[in-house]
Amino acid sequence: MPDTEVSEAYASQQRVNNGTYAQYMKPKFARAPIKEAGRVAYLGESSNLSLLVQDRHGTTDVVHYPLPENVRGARARVNELDNVEIDILHQRGAFLLPPRALCDELVEAYFQWIAPVVPVINRTKFMRRYRDPKNPPSLLLLQAILLAGSRVCSNPQLMDANGSTTPAAMTFYKRAKALYDANYEDDRVTIVQALILMGWYWEGPEDVTKNVFYWSRVAVIVAQGSGMHRSVEHSQLSRADKRLWKRIWWTLFTRDRSVAVALGRPTGINIEDSDVEMVSEDDFIDDEEPTGPAGNQGRQSEFLPDPIHVQFFLNYVKLCEIMGLVLAQQYSVASKSRRNNAIDLTHSDMALADWLQNCPPEVRWEPQRHHFWSALLHANY
């Protein structure tokens, strides 16, 4: 007979796992408030645990649950990092930041030029923590923001002898990647946000690993693991978090489609697997609901949404939907064996014509009257 004894470490982990499963079986667990958006457990309908929870609680419309308290994330294990991991983080400069003035400029550049394309961060919440030395933002997310910001910032401090900011971007990229590889961050929303922004560093077309395609795809995988591809309208997330989750998911969708078109790669998101409602203007409001006694006013967002930025993203999403249609009908392997390509092409042309006709004036490109965002949108068109 083989030895059936198990180590104490294994037995301890099993007890933790059993405790986690027991949490899901507790009454009212399915309707428990989700206090931290980055600690959400997703149970897809076909999973065994989901079937047990639904059978016990009689709930069939809930797929997002608060992560049980006994599940400690990677951030809780930071103090347990071994000396080698800590040394690597220090060698990569992962804990270093630029001078405050330069840091401020990079953050501002990010929100001015990058965030409208990937509106995945609640600016009000981020800036509140960015200004608070006692409660700073996630270091992983900040390094990723500095990376993206360095791509659109012309500060001479970022430039090498040739006037390129690529070495500076590489520095921020290596710092962010080191933190990610060390599992330094355990907030799942923050991880997805950082992964999206890490795609702003790319060495060149010969690089097939760790490029924008790679990081966008990893971000999609992590997001789906947290259930971001599913509607959160009936979840226990706060209103502000529901809006943010929608923006993040549709940002991932746009990255998936645009990168597939640009690089000639297959798409990773099957829209039939998602039931997230279409993003709307209201989803760009970052106001927070009241948390105190009844009658208290919620905290209003410090940064009001820019109508041009909002319309840019809304219409960019619609354009990316058409991109996916064109890819499936004209460029997929399956389309080569179909004989109705002419009909499909007509449908694609009609969809593009309809998009152009209904493009709102705020972001419509006209030779005599246009701006950067209308030009960028129509360049994608």
Protein backbone atom coordinates (compact mmCIF):
# COMPACT_ATOMS: atom_id res chain seq x y z
CA MET A 1 0.00 0.00 0.00
CA PRO A 2 1.35 3.47 -0.83
CA ASP A 3 2.03 5.85 2.01
CA THR A 4 -1.12 7.92 2.58
CA GLU A 5 0.34 10.34 5.10
CA VAL A 6 0.38 13.98 4.03
CA SER A 7 2.58 16.81 5.15
CA GLU A 8 1.39 19.31 7.71
CA ALA A 9 1.64 22.09 5.10
CA TYR A 10 -0.64 20.16 2.74
CA ALA A 11 -3.10 19.39 5.52
CA SER A 12 -3.12 23.04 6.55
CA GLN A 13 -3.84 24.14 2.98
CA GLN A 14 -6.68 21.62 2.74
CA ARG A 15 -8.22 23.04 5.90
CA VAL A 16 -8.06 26.52 4.37
CA ASN A 17 -9.69 25.27 1.17
CA ASN A 18 -12.43 23.50 3.09
CA GLY A 19 -13.04 26.67 5.06
CA THR A 20 -13.36 28.60 1.82
CA TYR A 21 -15.94 26.19 0.44
CA ALA A 22 -17.83 26.34 3.73
CA GLN A 23 -18.04 30.13 3.42
CA TYR A 24 -19.90 29.79 0.12
CA MET A 25 -22.46 27.54 1.80
CA LYS A 26 -23.37 30.02 4.51
CA PRO A 27 -26.89 31.52 4.39
CA LYS A 28 -27.21 34.90 2.66
CA PHE A 29 -23.69 34.56 1.27
CA ALA A 30 -24.97 35.09 -2.27
CA ARG A 31 -26.47 38.45 -1.27
CA ALA A 32 -23.62 39.61 0.95
CA PRO A 33 -22.30 43.09 0.09
CA ILE A 34 -19.06 43.22 -1.87
CA LYS A 35 -16.95 45.72 0.05
CA GLU A 36 -13.82 45.38 -2.08
CA ALA A 37 -14.23 45.25 -5.86
CA GLY A 38 -10.80 43.69 -6.19
CA ARG A 39 -11.77 40.73 -4.02
CA VAL A 40 -14.58 39.13 -5.96
CA ALA A 41 -15.08 35.42 -6.54
CA TYR A 42 -16.71 34.45 -9.83
CA LEU A 43 -18.63 31.20 -10.06
CA GLY A 44 -19.71 30.39 -13.60
CA GLU A 45 -23.01 28.56 -13.95
CA SER A 46 -21.41 25.30 -15.07
CA SER A 47 -18.90 25.06 -12.21
CA ASN A 48 -19.51 22.37 -9.60
CA LEU A 49 -19.31 24.82 -6.72
CA SER A 50 -21.81 27.13 -8.41
CA LEU A 51 -24.29 24.27 -8.73
CA LEU A 52 -23.95 23.52 -5.02
CA VAL A 53 -24.37 27.16 -4.00
CA GLN A 54 -27.41 27.64 -6.23
CA ASP A 55 -29.00 24.44 -4.96
CA ARG A 56 -28.49 25.49 -1.34
CA HIS A 57 -29.53 29.14 -1.66
CA GLY A 58 -31.96 28.88 -4.55
CA THR A 59 -30.15 31.64 -6.46
CA THR A 60 -29.64 31.39 -10.19
CA ASP A 61 -28.93 35.02 -11.05
CA VAL A 62 -25.80 35.55 -8.95
CA VAL A 63 -22.32 34.80 -10.26
CA HIS A 64 -20.27 37.36 -8.29
CA TYR A 65 -19.56 36.74 -4.62
CA PRO A 66 -17.36 38.45 -2.02
CA LEU A 67 -14.10 36.59 -1.64
CA PRO A 68 -14.17 34.81 1.75
CA GLU A 69 -12.17 36.50 4.48
CA ASN A 70 -9.98 33.45 4.99
CA VAL A 71 -8.61 33.79 1.46
CA ARG A 72 -5.54 35.95 1.82
CA GLY A 73 -4.13 37.43 -1.35
CA ALA A 74 -0.55 37.75 -2.46
CA ARG A 75 -0.23 41.21 -0.94
CA ALA A 76 -0.82 39.68 2.48
CA ARG A 77 2.22 37.47 1.86
CA VAL A 78 4.58 40.32 0.97
CA ASN A 79 6.37 39.90 4.28
CA GLU A 80 6.93 36.25 3.36
CA LEU A 81 8.89 37.04 0.17
CA ASP A 82 12.28 35.40 0.31
CA ASN A 83 15.50 37.37 0.11
CA VAL A 84 16.02 36.51 -3.55
CA GLU A 85 12.64 37.96 -4.56
CA ILE A 86 13.17 41.08 -2.48
CA ASP A 87 16.64 41.50 -3.98
CA ILE A 88 15.24 41.21 -7.51
CA LEU A 89 12.62 43.88 -6.77
CA HIS A 90 15.31 46.20 -5.43
CA GLN A 91 17.61 45.53 -8.38
CA ARG A 92 14.79 46.35 -10.77
CA GLY A 93 14.13 49.54 -8.86
CA ALA A 94 10.55 48.43 -8.33
CA PHE A 95 10.23 50.55 -5.20
CA LEU A 96 11.71 53.67 -6.81
CA LEU A 97 9.74 56.56 -8.27
CA PRO A 98 10.82 59.61 -10.28
CA PRO A 99 11.06 63.03 -8.60
CA ARG A 100 7.63 64.22 -7.54
CA ALA A 101 7.38 66.94 -10.19
CA LEU A 102 8.18 64.48 -13.00
CA CYS A 103 5.85 61.91 -11.49
CA ASP A 104 3.04 64.49 -11.45
CA GLU A 105 3.70 65.31 -15.10
CA LEU A 106 3.61 61.66 -16.14
CA VAL A 107 0.37 61.02 -14.27
CA GLU A 108 -1.21 64.09 -15.86
CA ALA A 109 0.01 63.00 -19.32
CA TYR A 110 -1.54 59.60 -18.76
CA PHE A 111 -4.96 60.95 -17.87
CA GLN A 112 -4.86 63.50 -20.69
CA TRP A 113 -3.74 61.28 -23.56
CA ILE A 114 -4.01 57.61 -22.58
CA ALA A 115 -7.02 57.35 -20.27
CA PRO A 116 -9.55 58.43 -22.94
CA VAL A 117 -8.51 55.39 -25.00
CA VAL A 118 -8.42 53.02 -22.01
CA PRO A 119 -10.75 54.52 -19.35
CA VAL A 120 -10.01 51.84 -16.77
CA ILE A 121 -9.16 53.96 -13.71
CA ASN A 122 -11.42 55.93 -11.40
CA ARG A 123 -9.41 59.14 -11.54
CA THR A 124 -10.96 60.66 -8.44
CA LYS A 125 -10.13 57.66 -6.26
CA PHE A 126 -6.66 57.31 -7.71
CA MET A 127 -5.73 60.98 -7.28
CA ARG A 128 -7.06 61.01 -3.72
CA ARG A 129 -4.63 58.23 -2.82
CA TYR A 130 -1.86 59.66 -5.00
CA ARG A 131 -1.94 62.82 -2.89
CA ASP A 132 -2.09 60.91 0.39
CA PRO A 133 1.36 59.77 1.58
CA LYS A 134 -0.27 57.66 4.30
CA ASN A 135 -2.45 55.73 1.85
CA PRO A 136 -0.67 55.74 -1.53
CA PRO A 137 -2.05 53.96 -4.60
CA SER A 138 -0.95 50.52 -5.69
CA LEU A 139 2.73 50.58 -6.60
CA LEU A 140 2.12 48.17 -9.47
CA LEU A 141 -0.58 50.40 -10.92
CA LEU A 142 1.48 53.56 -10.43
CA GLN A 143 4.49 52.09 -12.23
CA ALA A 144 2.19 51.01 -15.09
CA ILE A 145 0.70 54.51 -15.30
CA LEU A 146 4.19 56.01 -15.39
CA LEU A 147 5.06 53.61 -18.21
CA ALA A 148 2.04 54.64 -20.28
CA GLY A 149 2.52 58.31 -19.43
CA SER A 150 6.15 58.21 -20.54
CA ARG A 151 4.95 57.32 -24.04
CA VAL A 152 3.16 60.65 -24.42
CA CYS A 153 5.29 62.94 -22.27
CA SER A 154 8.01 65.12 -23.80
CA ASN A 155 9.84 66.08 -20.61
CA PRO A 156 13.60 66.20 -21.40
CA GLN A 157 14.33 64.23 -18.21
CA LEU A 158 12.81 61.18 -19.90
CA MET A 159 14.86 61.41 -23.09
CA ASP A 160 18.17 59.81 -23.94
CA ALA A 161 20.89 61.35 -26.11
CA ASN A 162 18.82 60.63 -29.22
CA GLY A 163 15.70 62.28 -27.84
CA SER A 164 13.91 58.96 -27.33
CA THR A 165 11.78 58.13 -24.30
CA THR A 166 11.99 54.38 -24.96
CA PRO A 167 14.72 53.73 -22.33
CA ALA A 168 12.60 55.49 -19.70
CA ALA A 169 9.56 53.46 -20.74
CA MET A 170 11.64 50.29 -20.48
CA THR A 171 12.65 51.23 -16.94
CA PHE A 172 9.04 51.68 -15.83
CA TYR A 173 8.07 48.50 -17.66
CA LYS A 174 10.71 46.42 -15.89
CA ARG A 175 9.65 47.82 -12.54
CA ALA A 176 5.99 47.04 -13.15
CA LYS A 177 6.76 43.59 -14.52
CA ALA A 178 8.96 42.76 -11.52
CA LEU A 179 6.11 43.65 -9.17
CA TYR A 180 3.65 41.63 -11.23
CA ASP A 181 5.95 38.59 -11.40
CA ALA A 182 6.44 38.73 -7.63
CA ASN A 183 2.65 38.69 -7.05
CA TYR A 184 3.09 41.91 -5.14
CA GLU A 185 -0.49 43.04 -5.77
CA ASP A 186 -3.57 41.02 -4.82
CA ASP A 187 -6.38 43.38 -5.85
CA ARG A 188 -7.70 41.75 -9.02
CA VAL A 189 -9.11 44.95 -10.51
CA THR A 190 -5.78 46.68 -10.00
CA ILE A 191 -3.96 43.78 -11.64
CA VAL A 192 -6.19 43.99 -14.73
CA GLN A 193 -5.70 47.76 -14.93
CA ALA A 194 -1.92 47.39 -14.72
CA LEU A 195 -1.82 44.57 -17.27
CA ILE A 196 -3.67 46.70 -19.81
CA LEU A 197 -1.20 49.55 -19.38
CA MET A 198 1.87 47.31 -19.52
CA GLY A 199 1.04 46.75 -23.17
CA TRP A 200 2.29 50.29 -23.84
CA TYR A 201 5.82 48.93 -23.91
CA TRP A 202 6.79 46.97 -26.99
CA GLU A 203 10.30 46.39 -28.30
CA GLY A 204 9.27 45.73 -31.90
CA PRO A 205 7.43 43.44 -34.32
CA GLU A 206 9.95 40.64 -33.80
CA ASP A 207 8.96 40.48 -30.12
CA VAL A 208 6.18 37.89 -29.85
CA THR A 209 6.23 37.65 -26.07
CA LYS A 210 5.46 40.35 -23.54
CA ASN A 211 4.05 42.69 -26.18
CA VAL A 212 0.70 44.47 -26.41
CA PHE A 213 -0.99 41.30 -27.69
CA TYR A 214 0.42 39.26 -24.81
CA TRP A 215 -0.47 41.68 -22.03
CA SER A 216 -3.94 42.39 -23.42
CA ARG A 217 -4.66 38.67 -23.57
CA VAL A 218 -3.39 38.11 -20.02
CA ALA A 219 -5.58 40.99 -18.84
CA VAL A 220 -8.61 39.35 -20.46
CA ILE A 221 -7.84 36.04 -18.74
CA VAL A 222 -7.53 37.67 -15.31
CA ALA A 223 -10.68 39.73 -15.90
CA GLN A 224 -12.68 36.67 -16.91
CA GLY A 225 -11.39 34.86 -13.84
CA SER A 226 -13.00 37.60 -11.75
CA GLY A 227 -16.20 37.58 -13.79
CA MET A 228 -15.74 40.95 -15.49
CA HIS A 229 -17.25 39.49 -18.65
CA ARG A 230 -20.55 39.04 -16.84
CA SER A 231 -23.15 41.65 -15.97
CA VAL A 232 -22.79 43.13 -12.50
CA GLU A 233 -26.07 45.07 -12.55
CA HIS A 234 -27.63 42.71 -10.00
CA SER A 235 -24.43 42.14 -8.03
CA GLN A 236 -23.62 43.64 -4.64
CA LEU A 237 -20.89 45.89 -6.03
CA SER A 238 -21.19 49.61 -5.39
CA ARG A 239 -22.57 51.81 -8.15
CA ALA A 240 -19.15 53.35 -8.82
CA ASP A 241 -17.54 49.91 -9.08
CA LYS A 242 -20.26 48.66 -11.43
CA ARG A 243 -19.52 51.57 -13.74
CA LEU A 244 -15.79 50.97 -13.55
CA TRP A 245 -16.15 47.25 -14.28
CA LYS A 246 -18.18 48.02 -17.40
CA ARG A 247 -15.55 50.46 -18.64
CA ILE A 248 -12.79 47.96 -17.98
CA TRP A 249 -14.56 45.15 -19.82
CA TRP A 250 -15.37 47.22 -22.88
CA THR A 251 -11.80 48.56 -22.85
CA LEU A 252 -10.56 44.98 -22.96
CA PHE A 253 -12.94 44.36 -25.85
CA THR A 254 -11.55 47.32 -27.81
CA ARG A 255 -7.97 46.25 -27.12
CA ASP A 256 -8.76 42.71 -28.23
CA ARG A 257 -10.30 43.79 -31.53
CA SER A 258 -7.89 46.61 -32.37
CA VAL A 259 -4.78 44.55 -31.61
CA ALA A 260 -6.15 41.64 -33.65
CA VAL A 261 -6.67 43.95 -36.63
CA ALA A 262 -3.32 45.70 -36.28
CA LEU A 263 -1.22 42.55 -35.84
CA GLY A 264 -3.27 40.07 -37.83
CA ARG A 265 -3.92 37.91 -34.77
CA PRO A 266 -7.06 36.00 -33.79
CA THR A 267 -9.45 37.64 -31.37
CA GLY A 268 -9.59 36.34 -27.82
CA ILE A 269 -13.00 37.55 -26.64
CA ASN A 270 -16.09 35.70 -27.80
CA ILE A 271 -18.85 38.25 -27.33
CA GLU A 272 -21.38 35.42 -26.89
CA ASP A 273 -19.68 34.54 -23.60
CA SER A 274 -20.42 37.99 -22.19
CA ASP A 275 -23.63 39.64 -21.04
CA VAL A 276 -22.14 42.96 -19.92
CA GLU A 277 -24.44 45.81 -20.89
CA MET A 278 -23.17 48.27 -23.46
CA VAL A 279 -21.16 51.07 -21.88
CA SER A 280 -23.02 54.38 -21.68
CA GLU A 281 -22.37 58.02 -20.79
CA ASP A 282 -23.45 57.43 -17.18
CA ASP A 283 -20.67 54.87 -16.76
CA PHE A 284 -18.08 57.65 -16.89
CA ILE A 285 -19.42 59.29 -13.72
CA ASP A 286 -17.14 58.47 -10.80
CA ASP A 287 -19.36 59.86 -8.04
CA GLU A 288 -19.52 57.73 -4.92
CA GLU A 289 -22.77 56.88 -3.18
CA PRO A 290 -23.40 57.74 0.48
CA THR A 291 -21.80 55.43 3.01
CA GLY A 292 -22.89 57.15 6.21
CA PRO A 293 -26.30 57.65 7.85
CA ALA A 294 -29.34 58.09 5.65
CA GLY A 295 -29.49 61.51 4.09
CA ASN A 296 -25.74 62.01 3.77
CA GLN A 297 -24.65 63.14 0.35
CA GLY A 298 -22.37 60.94 -1.70
CA ARG A 299 -18.95 62.25 -2.60
CA GLN A 300 -18.99 63.97 -5.97
CA SER A 301 -16.24 63.24 -8.43
CA GLU A 302 -13.46 65.81 -8.53
CA PHE A 303 -12.95 65.18 -12.24
CA LEU A 304 -16.04 65.49 -14.39
CA PRO A 305 -16.10 63.39 -17.56
CA ASP A 306 -15.04 65.20 -20.71
CA PRO A 307 -17.90 64.91 -23.26
CA ILE A 308 -15.44 64.54 -26.14
CA HIS A 309 -13.54 61.75 -24.38
CA VAL A 310 -16.80 60.00 -23.53
CA GLN A 311 -18.11 60.16 -27.09
CA PHE A 312 -14.75 59.05 -28.43
CA PHE A 313 -14.79 55.87 -26.38
CA LEU A 314 -18.47 55.07 -26.93
CA ASN A 315 -18.04 55.30 -30.68
CA TYR A 316 -14.70 53.52 -30.56
CA VAL A 317 -16.46 50.55 -28.94
CA LYS A 318 -19.06 50.54 -31.73
CA LEU A 319 -16.30 50.68 -34.32
CA CYS A 320 -14.51 47.76 -32.65
CA GLU A 321 -17.71 45.74 -32.85
CA ILE A 322 -17.63 46.23 -36.60
CA MET A 323 -13.92 45.35 -36.62
CA GLY A 324 -14.82 42.00 -35.07
CA LEU A 325 -17.50 41.46 -37.70
CA VAL A 326 -15.06 42.20 -40.52
CA LEU A 327 -12.41 39.93 -39.01
CA ALA A 328 -14.85 37.03 -38.69
CA GLN A 329 -16.38 37.46 -42.13
CA GLN A 330 -13.36 38.40 -44.20
CA TYR A 331 -10.17 37.29 -42.49
CA SER A 332 -10.93 34.24 -40.36
CA VAL A 333 -9.83 30.79 -41.49
CA ALA A 334 -13.47 29.66 -41.55
CA SER A 335 -14.41 32.49 -43.91
CA LYS A 336 -12.10 31.10 -46.60
CA SER A 337 -14.41 28.14 -47.17
CA ARG A 338 -17.60 30.17 -47.38
CA ARG A 339 -18.98 31.32 -50.70
CA ASN A 340 -21.03 34.28 -49.54
CA ASN A 341 -18.10 36.65 -49.05
CA ALA A 342 -19.73 39.23 -51.32
CA ILE A 343 -22.82 39.33 -49.10
CA ASP A 344 -20.70 39.53 -45.96
CA LEU A 345 -18.68 42.36 -47.48
CA THR A 346 -21.87 44.26 -48.22
CA HIS A 347 -23.01 43.84 -44.62
CA SER A 348 -19.66 45.14 -43.36
CA ASP A 349 -19.82 48.14 -45.68
CA MET A 350 -23.35 48.91 -44.52
CA ALA A 351 -22.31 48.70 -40.88
CA LEU A 352 -19.40 51.09 -41.44
CA ALA A 353 -21.59 53.50 -43.39
CA ASP A 354 -24.17 53.46 -40.62
CA TRP A 355 -21.46 54.11 -38.02
CA LEU A 356 -20.15 57.08 -39.97
CA GLN A 357 -23.60 58.53 -40.53
CA ASN A 358 -24.47 58.32 -36.84
CA CYS A 359 -21.13 59.52 -35.50
CA PRO A 360 -21.97 62.41 -33.13
CA PRO A 361 -20.73 65.90 -34.00
CA GLU A 362 -18.41 66.00 -30.96
CA VAL A 363 -16.12 63.41 -32.56
CA ARG A 364 -17.02 63.63 -36.23
CA TRP A 365 -14.05 64.41 -38.44
CA GLU A 366 -14.52 67.26 -40.87
CA PRO A 367 -11.72 68.91 -42.89
CA GLN A 368 -12.59 72.40 -41.67
CA ARG A 369 -13.41 71.44 -38.07
CA HIS A 370 -11.74 68.62 -36.22
CA HIS A 371 -9.48 67.85 -33.27
CA PHE A 372 -7.12 65.11 -32.12
CA TRP A 373 -9.80 62.72 -30.84
CA SER A 374 -11.98 62.97 -33.93
CA ALA A 375 -8.89 62.42 -36.08
CA LEU A 376 -7.83 59.37 -34.02
CA LEU A 377 -11.31 57.88 -34.15
CA HIS A 378 -11.58 58.29 -37.90
CA ALA A 379 -8.05 57.00 -38.42
CA ASN A 380 -9.31 53.75 -36.90
CA TYR A 381 -12.35 53.93 -39.18
